[in-house]
Short mmCIF file of C-alpha atoms in Angstrom, two decimals:
data_model
loop_
_atom_site.label_atom_id
_atom_site.label_comp_id
_atom_site.label_asym_id
_atom_site.label_seq_id
_atom_site.Cartn_x
_atom_site.Cartn_y
_atom_site.Cartn_z
CA THR A 1 93.71 14.49 174.46
CA ASP A 2 96.23 11.51 173.58
CA VAL A 3 94.43 10.21 171.23
CA LEU A 4 93.82 13.17 169.58
CA GLU A 5 97.60 14.19 169.64
CA ASP A 6 99.02 10.76 168.11
CA THR A 7 96.45 10.99 165.68
CA ILE A 8 97.95 14.91 165.05
CA LYS A 9 101.62 13.40 164.85
CA LYS A 10 100.37 11.07 162.54
CA LEU A 11 99.04 13.27 159.99
CA LEU A 12 101.81 15.07 159.72
CA LYS A 13 104.46 12.84 159.66
CA ASN A 14 101.87 11.56 156.08
CA ASN A 15 102.64 15.47 154.74
CA THR A 16 99.33 16.03 156.09
CA THR A 17 97.53 19.12 158.34
CA PRO A 18 94.80 19.13 159.49
CA LYS A 19 92.59 22.91 159.30
CA PHE A 20 91.05 22.87 163.15
CA ILE A 21 89.51 20.52 165.54
CA TYR A 22 86.22 20.89 166.12
CA VAL A 23 84.25 19.64 169.33
CA VAL A 24 81.24 20.09 171.28
CA PRO A 25 82.45 19.53 174.52
CA THR A 26 79.20 20.45 176.33
CA PHE A 27 76.01 17.91 176.58
CA GLN A 28 77.82 16.32 173.42
CA ASN A 29 75.96 15.00 171.18
CA PRO A 30 75.09 12.44 170.98
CA ALA A 31 76.42 10.88 174.57
CA GLY A 32 75.49 13.74 176.36
CA VAL A 33 78.39 13.95 178.66
CA VAL A 34 80.48 17.49 179.44
CA MET A 35 84.26 16.96 178.92
CA PRO A 36 85.97 18.26 182.13
CA GLU A 37 87.93 21.54 181.96
CA SER A 38 91.43 20.08 183.26
CA ARG A 39 90.55 18.45 179.54
CA ARG A 40 89.94 21.32 177.69
CA LYS A 41 93.03 23.21 178.80
CA GLN A 42 94.80 19.99 177.47
CA LEU A 43 93.02 20.59 174.40
CA ILE A 44 94.02 24.83 173.95
CA ASP A 45 97.44 23.93 174.59
CA ILE A 46 97.67 20.90 171.37
CA ALA A 47 96.14 23.63 169.96
CA ASN A 48 98.89 26.09 170.51
CA GLU A 49 101.68 23.66 169.58
CA TYR A 50 100.70 22.75 166.66
CA ASP A 51 99.15 25.97 165.27
CA LEU A 52 96.08 24.70 164.72
CA VAL A 53 92.41 26.10 165.30
CA ILE A 54 89.39 24.57 167.44
CA VAL A 55 86.10 25.15 165.85
CA GLU A 56 84.13 24.48 169.48
CA ASP A 57 80.09 24.42 169.33
CA ASP A 58 77.92 24.47 171.59
CA PRO A 59 74.35 24.33 170.95
CA TYR A 60 73.40 22.66 174.61
CA GLY A 61 75.64 24.29 177.37
CA LYS A 62 72.56 26.50 178.47
CA LEU A 63 70.55 23.11 179.35
CA ARG A 64 71.87 22.11 182.30
CA TYR A 65 69.42 20.31 184.56
CA ASP A 66 72.67 19.30 187.85
CA ILE A 67 75.65 20.87 186.78
CA SER A 68 76.28 25.25 187.18
CA HIS A 69 78.47 26.81 184.73
CA ILE A 70 80.53 25.21 182.62
CA LYS A 71 83.86 27.37 180.86
CA PRO A 72 84.24 26.95 177.16
CA ILE A 73 86.59 26.43 175.56
CA LYS A 74 87.39 29.69 174.29
CA ALA A 75 87.36 31.43 178.03
CA PHE A 76 90.79 29.60 178.14
CA ASP A 77 91.65 31.27 174.37
CA ASP A 78 94.67 33.74 175.02
CA GLU A 79 96.30 33.04 171.14
CA GLY A 80 92.70 34.19 169.43
CA ARG A 81 92.26 29.48 168.67
CA VAL A 82 88.80 29.87 169.38
CA ILE A 83 85.75 29.83 167.30
CA TYR A 84 83.06 29.74 169.67
CA MET A 85 79.30 29.18 167.86
CA SER A 86 76.39 28.49 169.87
CA THR A 87 72.60 28.85 168.40
CA PHE A 88 69.03 29.79 169.00
CA SER A 89 66.99 27.05 167.85
CA LYS A 90 67.29 24.71 171.04
CA ILE A 91 67.54 27.83 173.22
CA LEU A 92 64.55 29.77 171.71
CA SER A 93 62.33 28.64 168.39
CA PRO A 94 64.23 25.31 166.40
CA GLY A 95 62.27 27.40 163.08
CA PHE A 96 64.52 30.68 163.70
CA ARG A 97 67.73 28.86 162.27
CA LEU A 98 70.12 31.64 163.76
CA ALA A 99 73.45 31.39 165.64
CA TRP A 100 75.83 33.63 166.77
CA THR A 101 80.16 33.23 166.79
CA VAL A 102 82.63 34.63 169.28
CA SER A 103 85.97 34.61 167.52
CA SER A 104 89.45 36.60 166.79
CA GLY A 105 88.99 39.86 165.01
CA GLU A 106 90.90 38.15 161.68
CA LEU A 107 88.77 34.87 162.40
CA THR A 108 85.51 36.84 162.13
CA ARG A 109 86.30 38.58 158.58
CA LYS A 110 86.47 35.60 157.12
CA MET A 111 84.02 33.96 158.20
CA ILE A 112 81.80 37.38 157.13
CA ILE A 113 83.41 37.13 153.45
CA CYS A 114 82.37 33.12 153.78
CA LYS A 115 78.49 34.17 154.97
CA GLN A 116 78.31 36.91 152.81
CA ALA A 117 79.42 34.15 149.48
CA LEU A 118 77.25 31.89 150.80
CA ASP A 119 73.33 33.31 151.23
CA LEU A 120 74.46 37.69 151.22
CA CYS A 121 72.68 37.84 155.66
CA THR A 122 70.77 35.46 157.88
CA ASN A 123 67.00 37.18 157.89
CA THR A 124 66.86 40.53 159.68
CA PHE A 125 63.85 40.20 160.90
CA THR A 126 64.41 36.83 163.42
CA GLN A 127 67.55 38.42 163.73
CA TYR A 128 65.84 41.19 165.18
CA ILE A 129 62.60 39.13 167.28
CA ALA A 130 66.44 37.64 168.93
CA THR A 131 67.86 40.43 169.69
CA GLU A 132 65.03 42.41 171.27
CA PHE A 133 64.30 39.14 173.49
CA THR A 134 67.44 39.32 174.72
CA ARG A 135 67.98 42.45 175.22
CA ARG A 136 64.52 42.48 178.05
CA GLY A 137 65.88 39.91 179.53
CA SER A 138 63.94 37.81 178.71
CA LEU A 139 66.36 34.45 177.22
CA ASP A 140 67.06 33.88 180.48
CA LEU A 141 63.73 33.10 181.80
CA HIS A 142 62.74 31.17 178.61
CA ILE A 143 66.10 29.20 179.15
CA MET A 144 64.98 28.48 182.91
CA LYS A 145 61.41 27.14 181.62
CA ILE A 146 63.48 25.15 179.55
CA CYS A 147 64.95 23.29 182.18
CA GLU A 148 62.70 23.17 184.42
CA MET A 149 60.53 21.28 181.83
CA TYR A 150 63.36 19.12 180.03
CA LYS A 151 65.26 17.79 183.60
CA PRO A 152 61.79 15.83 184.81
CA LYS A 153 61.38 14.12 180.81
CA ARG A 154 65.21 13.52 180.99
CA ASP A 155 64.27 11.26 184.56
CA ILE A 156 61.20 9.79 183.36
CA MET A 157 63.09 8.20 180.47
CA MET A 158 65.95 6.99 182.92
CA ASN A 159 63.66 5.41 185.33
CA ALA A 160 61.77 3.33 182.76
CA MET A 161 64.85 2.70 181.20
CA LYS A 162 65.98 1.41 184.75
CA LYS A 163 62.67 -0.48 185.13
CA HIS A 164 61.91 -1.76 181.55
CA PHE A 165 64.76 -2.03 179.99
CA PRO A 166 67.12 -5.18 180.19
CA SER A 167 69.80 -4.95 183.76
CA ASN A 168 72.34 -5.09 181.81
CA HIS A 169 71.69 -2.19 179.44
CA ILE A 170 74.51 0.84 179.82
CA CYS A 171 73.36 4.28 180.09
CA TYR A 172 75.33 7.33 181.00
CA LYS A 173 73.08 10.53 182.48
CA PRO A 174 73.64 13.30 180.93
CA LYS A 175 73.18 16.83 182.90
CA GLY A 176 72.49 18.40 180.36
CA GLY A 177 71.25 18.71 176.94
CA MET A 178 68.38 16.69 174.83
CA PHE A 179 70.11 13.48 174.37
CA ALA A 180 70.70 9.64 176.00
CA TRP A 181 72.81 7.15 174.79
CA VAL A 182 71.90 3.78 175.13
CA THR A 183 74.03 0.93 174.33
CA LEU A 184 72.24 -2.67 174.28
CA PRO A 185 73.46 -6.06 175.45
CA GLU A 186 75.46 -8.61 173.21
CA GLY A 187 73.56 -9.50 169.88
CA ILE A 188 71.53 -6.58 169.64
CA ASP A 189 72.10 -4.59 166.13
CA THR A 190 70.01 -0.76 166.35
CA GLU A 191 69.84 0.05 163.38
CA ILE A 192 67.96 -4.08 162.45
CA MET A 193 65.76 -3.35 165.40
CA PHE A 194 64.79 0.12 164.46
CA LEU A 195 62.37 -1.87 162.23
CA ASP A 196 60.34 -3.02 164.92
CA ALA A 197 60.94 -0.09 167.13
CA ILE A 198 58.87 2.24 164.14
CA LYS A 199 56.42 -0.53 164.39
CA GLU A 200 55.51 0.04 167.74
CA LYS A 201 55.59 4.05 166.81
CA VAL A 202 58.60 4.32 168.70
CA ALA A 203 61.71 5.87 166.26
CA TYR A 204 65.43 6.85 167.63
CA VAL A 205 69.06 7.40 165.87
CA HIS A 206 70.66 3.99 165.77
CA GLY A 207 74.34 4.34 166.86
CA LYS A 208 76.16 3.22 163.66
CA ALA A 209 75.26 6.84 162.79
CA PHE A 210 77.12 8.47 164.70
CA HIS A 211 80.79 6.18 163.66
CA VAL A 212 82.92 6.54 160.98
CA ASP A 213 84.46 2.82 161.41
CA GLY A 214 80.60 0.63 161.30
CA GLY A 215 81.35 0.36 164.93
CA GLY A 216 78.26 1.66 167.79
CA ALA A 217 75.78 -1.24 166.62
CA ARG A 218 74.20 -2.06 169.88
CA SER A 219 73.77 1.33 170.88
CA MET A 220 71.34 4.23 170.05
CA ARG A 221 70.54 7.83 170.91
CA LEU A 222 67.73 8.77 172.25
CA ASN A 223 65.64 12.28 172.86
CA PHE A 224 63.80 13.60 175.71
CA SER A 225 62.76 17.03 174.64
CA TYR A 226 60.43 16.62 172.14
CA ALA A 227 57.70 13.94 173.26
CA SER A 228 55.10 14.22 176.45
CA ASN A 229 55.74 12.76 180.27
CA ASP A 230 53.21 10.02 179.23
CA GLN A 231 54.33 9.44 175.81
CA ILE A 232 58.15 8.83 177.58
CA GLU A 233 57.11 5.72 179.79
CA GLU A 234 54.80 4.40 177.05
CA GLY A 235 57.66 4.76 173.98
CA MET A 236 60.07 3.20 176.78
CA LYS A 237 58.11 0.66 178.02
CA ARG A 238 57.65 -0.65 173.92
CA LEU A 239 60.80 -0.41 173.28
CA ALA A 240 61.61 -1.93 175.56
CA ASN A 241 59.51 -4.87 174.65
CA VAL A 242 61.35 -4.69 171.49
CA ILE A 243 64.53 -4.95 172.91
CA LYS A 244 62.88 -8.09 175.21
CA HIS A 245 61.92 -10.05 171.82
CA LYS A 246 65.14 -9.03 170.41
CA LEU A 247 67.15 -10.97 172.97
CA GLU A 248 64.44 -13.83 173.31
CA LYS A 249 65.30 -14.73 169.51
CA ARG A 250 68.92 -14.20 170.10
CA GLU A 251 68.33 -17.08 172.81
CA VAL A 252 66.68 -19.27 169.96
CA VAL A 253 69.19 -18.73 167.32
CA LEU A 254 71.83 -19.49 169.92
#
């Protein structure tokens, strides 16, 4: 929050007024980290002080494995500054492309106007399906089943990394969500390495894709939600071999 506030001050000093603060505070993509409650409250204080809107994007918040309920930033919003957004695409069906928001009356009215200008109305049939699924209480049960399926996948990926990856790799174990963020030893460029990984039928998103300043060369985002348990185990072995080969080539060059 100190960096954020310093950035806001610099922008205002240059006569540039920020429009809003965008944040994914729960199981953030790509790192999978969770913003602590104290920092969420600080974010509200900053928004109040500088008269800003917070856009809280929460697509992964229901996918919890090792953590209890997390209060959204919206829960601490007393001035109607937070636009809370979530989606059914991660907890019901990816093809639905159906989401929802919680915001103050004025913000909601403006968003409705913007929505009408874009496509008038989201598919009514999918809205009815989601409404009925939720009304019957089936959504909570479905989310529980998803979490029961995803958690072992995450654990298999974490254990495979510990077993096969270089000992000096860095990976935060996500307590929820769908992603693992890995940082490899010096000398690895995951964007260049991607082509070698693809030859082994393993894919990831290289770290540079998540940095506006060209950083993240040694990092990559892995997804454990789609592949089967066996595919995750085998995929991690193959990826580890690619990494090992790259490190060996680096040592030869050195």
